[in-house]
């Protein structure tokens, strides 16, 4: 692939997230994205077939979730990696500013709704799987329901970002995990 | 107070929530609210000093939270009343359709942001207080942090509403409470 073409596609994806954050989905215009990226509008139209395909591609490409399936370590360590990443991304990132726009647009537009729900579900599934493996390994109490626990953990991070002026700082993640998944085994087993 | 004037104010408040849900905050127009409510625009302008004061009044008046401070019963019963109410309201109500619009507008407008955060914090404080009283009474485990628990409980309900197509059904509230607050004492103490 031509590196110049790849650079301009990257610039267009970044411009798309900035446009979504500032103009919202209703005000999102491919022409403005081209202007932000400093490319001609034909370059945008050549690669993406409309605003939702461009936004979807930008979110998939620029907001990569850390892979934790094959990295070894404990389930607790892997849950912490996923949650710290989510908190970091939601405290401050181009993606963070797009979430309120997506939430609002999903309410108004069936295509956005279907993308937004599918994208969120796929991200959260990674967390469900790691929590389930930790329950199976006896790392988390058998009473932990991976589905509910993943909703509680993600729910706190999104609630604090969308409903308060105080997003979760990544340093708060271990305390949040203790509350939802129980304290680490060493603490649980420590004689009093 | 003149009952006809009171009726028209009620109609205007309901129209304001419908307008916010459909047009969003950016597209919200006091003239459209007057048309929806079937009143002259001067009637709207006489009572409210702009769109945010009208929206704030409509939310306070039409989305009343059940009072649980002085109703007796266990803390668990009172938490359940608050959470069932929140789930019912978010599954389907004029308020529910306003939340995405508020989340988006809070991102764009400092006055809306300050209202949205203050309003959400005040609602959640009722839950924090009841959970704290349950911890103090020994009804919930001493390890429960009322602040984090209230965020996890509210967080699941808002996450499911804003990020998935599957809002929390009120019948799911007890299982959610068991996951976050521990099972009821009778279950905890039952010999195996």
Coordinates of C-alpha atoms in Angstrom, one line a residue, chain A:
Chain A
X1 CA 0.0 0.0 0.0
X2 CA 1.2 3.5 -1.0
X3 CA 2.4 5.1 2.3
X4 CA 1.1 8.5 1.2
X5 CA -2.4 7.1 0.6
X6 CA -2.2 5.4 4.0
X7 CA -1.2 8.7 5.7
X8 CA -4.1 10.5 4.1
X9 CA -6.5 7.8 5.2
X10 CA -5.2 8.0 8.7
X11 CA -5.7 11.8 8.7
X12 CA -9.2 11.4 7.4
X13 CA -10.1 8.9 10.2
X14 CA -8.7 11.3 12.8
X15 CA -10.6 14.2 11.2
X16 CA -13.8 12.1 11.3
X17 CA -13.6 11.6 15.1
X18 CA -13.0 15.4 15.6
X19 CA -15.9 16.2 13.3
X20 CA -18.2 13.8 15.2
X21 CA -17.2 15.2 18.6
X22 CA -17.7 18.8 17.5
X23 CA -20.6 18.7 15.1
X24 CA -22.5 15.6 16.4
X25 CA -23.8 13.0 14.0
X26 CA -26.6 15.3 12.7
X27 CA -24.1 18.0 11.8
X28 CA -21.4 15.6 10.5
X29 CA -20.4 16.5 6.9
X30 CA -17.9 14.6 4.7
X31 CA -16.9 17.9 3.2
X32 CA -15.9 19.2 6.6
X33 CA -13.9 16.0 7.3
X34 CA -12.0 16.5 4.0
X35 CA -11.3 20.1 4.9
X36 CA -10.1 19.1 8.4
X37 CA -7.9 16.4 6.9
X38 CA -6.5 18.7 4.3
X39 CA -7.5 16.4 1.4
X40 CA -9.9 16.8 -1.5
X41 CA -13.5 15.6 -1.0
X42 CA -13.0 13.0 -3.7
X43 CA -10.3 11.3 -1.6
X44 CA -12.9 10.8 1.2
X45 CA -15.7 9.6 -1.1
X46 CA -13.3 7.2 -2.9
X47 CA -12.6 5.2 0.3
X48 CA -15.9 5.5 2.3
X49 CA -19.4 5.0 1.2
X50 CA -21.0 7.5 3.6
X51 CA -20.6 9.0 7.0
X52 CA -21.5 6.0 9.1
X53 CA -19.0 3.7 7.3
X54 CA -16.3 6.3 7.8
X55 CA -17.1 6.8 11.5
X56 CA -17.3 3.0 12.1
X57 CA -13.9 2.5 10.4
X58 CA -12.4 5.4 12.4
X59 CA -13.6 4.0 15.7
X60 CA -12.4 0.5 14.9
X61 CA -9.0 1.7 13.7
X62 CA -8.2 4.5 16.2
X63 CA -9.8 3.0 19.3
X64 CA -8.1 -0.3 19.5
X65 CA -8.8 -2.5 22.6
X66 CA -5.7 -4.2 24.0
X67 CA -5.7 -7.9 23.2
X68 CA -5.7 -9.9 26.5
X69 CA -6.6 -13.4 25.4
X70 CA -3.1 -14.8 24.8
X71 CA -0.9 -12.6 27.0
X72 CA -0.7 -14.9 30.0
X73 CA -0.9 -13.5 33.6
X74 CA -3.8 -13.8 36.0
X75 CA -7.4 -13.0 35.0
X76 CA -7.3 -10.1 37.5
X77 CA -4.3 -8.6 35.7
X78 CA -6.1 -8.9 32.4
X79 CA -9.3 -7.4 33.7
X80 CA -7.2 -4.5 35.1
X81 CA -5.6 -4.0 31.6
X82 CA -9.0 -3.7 29.9
X83 CA -10.5 -1.4 32.5
X84 CA -7.4 0.9 32.8
X85 CA -7.5 1.2 29.0
X86 CA -11.2 2.0 29.1
X87 CA -10.8 4.6 31.8
X88 CA -7.8 6.2 30.1
X89 CA -9.7 6.4 26.8
X90 CA -12.8 7.9 28.5
X91 CA -10.9 10.4 30.6
X92 CA -9.4 12.1 27.5
X93 CA -9.2 11.0 23.9
X94 CA -10.7 11.8 20.6
X95 CA -13.0 8.7 21.1
X96 CA -14.2 10.0 24.5
X97 CA -15.7 13.1 23.0
X98 CA -17.5 11.0 20.4
X99 CA -19.4 8.8 22.9
X100 CA -22.1 11.4 23.8
X101 CA -22.6 12.1 20.1
X102 CA -23.0 8.4 19.4
X103 CA -25.4 8.0 22.4
X104 CA -27.6 10.8 21.1
X105 CA -27.4 9.7 17.4
X106 CA -28.3 6.1 18.4
X107 CA -31.6 7.5 19.8
X108 CA -32.5 9.2 16.5
X109 CA -31.1 6.9 13.8
X110 CA -31.6 3.1 13.5
X111 CA -28.4 2.5 11.6
X112 CA -26.3 4.4 14.1
X113 CA -28.2 2.6 16.9
X114 CA -27.4 -0.8 15.5
X115 CA -23.7 0.1 15.0
X116 CA -23.4 1.6 18.5
X117 CA -24.9 -1.3 20.2
X118 CA -23.0 -3.9 18.3
X119 CA -19.7 -2.1 18.8
X120 CA -20.3 -1.6 22.5
X121 CA -21.3 -5.3 22.9
X122 CA -18.2 -6.5 21.1
X123 CA -15.9 -4.5 23.4
X124 CA -17.6 -5.6 26.5
X125 CA -17.5 -9.3 25.5
X126 CA -13.7 -9.2 25.9
X127 CA -14.3 -8.3 29.6
X128 CA -17.0 -10.9 30.1
X129 CA -14.7 -13.6 28.8
X130 CA -11.7 -12.7 31.0
X131 CA -14.0 -12.5 34.1
X132 CA -15.5 -15.9 33.2
X133 CA -12.0 -17.4 32.9
X134 CA -11.1 -16.0 36.3
X135 CA -14.3 -17.4 37.9
X136 CA -13.5 -20.8 36.3
X137 CA -9.9 -20.7 37.6
X138 CA -11.1 -19.9 41.1
X139 CA -9.5 -16.5 41.0
X140 CA -12.8 -14.7 41.5
X141 CA -15.6 -15.9 43.9
X142 CA -17.9 -18.5 42.3
X143 CA -20.8 -16.1 43.1
X144 CA -19.5 -13.6 40.5
X145 CA -21.7 -13.5 37.4
X146 CA -19.4 -12.4 34.6
X147 CA -22.2 -10.7 32.6
X148 CA -23.4 -8.6 35.6
X149 CA -19.9 -7.9 36.8
X150 CA -18.8 -6.7 33.4
X151 CA -21.9 -4.4 33.3
X152 CA -21.1 -3.1 36.8
X153 CA -17.4 -2.4 35.9
X154 CA -18.1 -0.8 32.5
X155 CA -21.2 0.9 33.9
X156 CA -19.3 2.8 36.6
X157 CA -16.7 4.0 34.0
X158 CA -19.4 5.1 31.5
X159 CA -21.7 6.6 34.2
X160 CA -18.9 8.7 35.6
X161 CA -18.0 9.9 32.1
X162 CA -21.5 10.6 30.8
X163 CA -23.4 11.6 33.9
X164 CA -20.8 13.4 36.1
X165 CA -18.0 15.8 35.8
X166 CA -15.6 13.3 37.4
X167 CA -14.6 10.5 35.0
X168 CA -12.9 7.5 36.6
X169 CA -9.1 7.9 36.9
X170 CA -7.2 4.8 35.9
X171 CA -5.7 4.7 39.4
X172 CA -9.2 4.0 40.8
X173 CA -9.5 0.8 38.8
X174 CA -8.1 -1.6 41.5
X175 CA -10.6 -0.4 44.1
X176 CA -13.4 -0.6 41.7
X177 CA -12.4 -4.2 40.8
X178 CA -12.2 -5.1 44.5
X179 CA -15.8 -3.8 45.0
X180 CA -17.2 -5.8 42.1
X181 CA -15.0 -8.9 41.9
X182 CA -14.0 -9.2 45.6
X183 CA -10.5 -8.5 46.9
X184 CA -7.5 -10.4 45.6
X185 CA -7.2 -14.0 46.8
X186 CA -4.1 -13.2 48.9
X187 CA -6.2 -10.7 50.9
X188 CA -9.1 -13.0 51.1
X189 CA -7.0 -15.9 52.5
X190 CA -4.8 -13.8 54.8
X191 CA -5.3 -14.9 58.4
X192 CA -6.6 -12.2 60.6

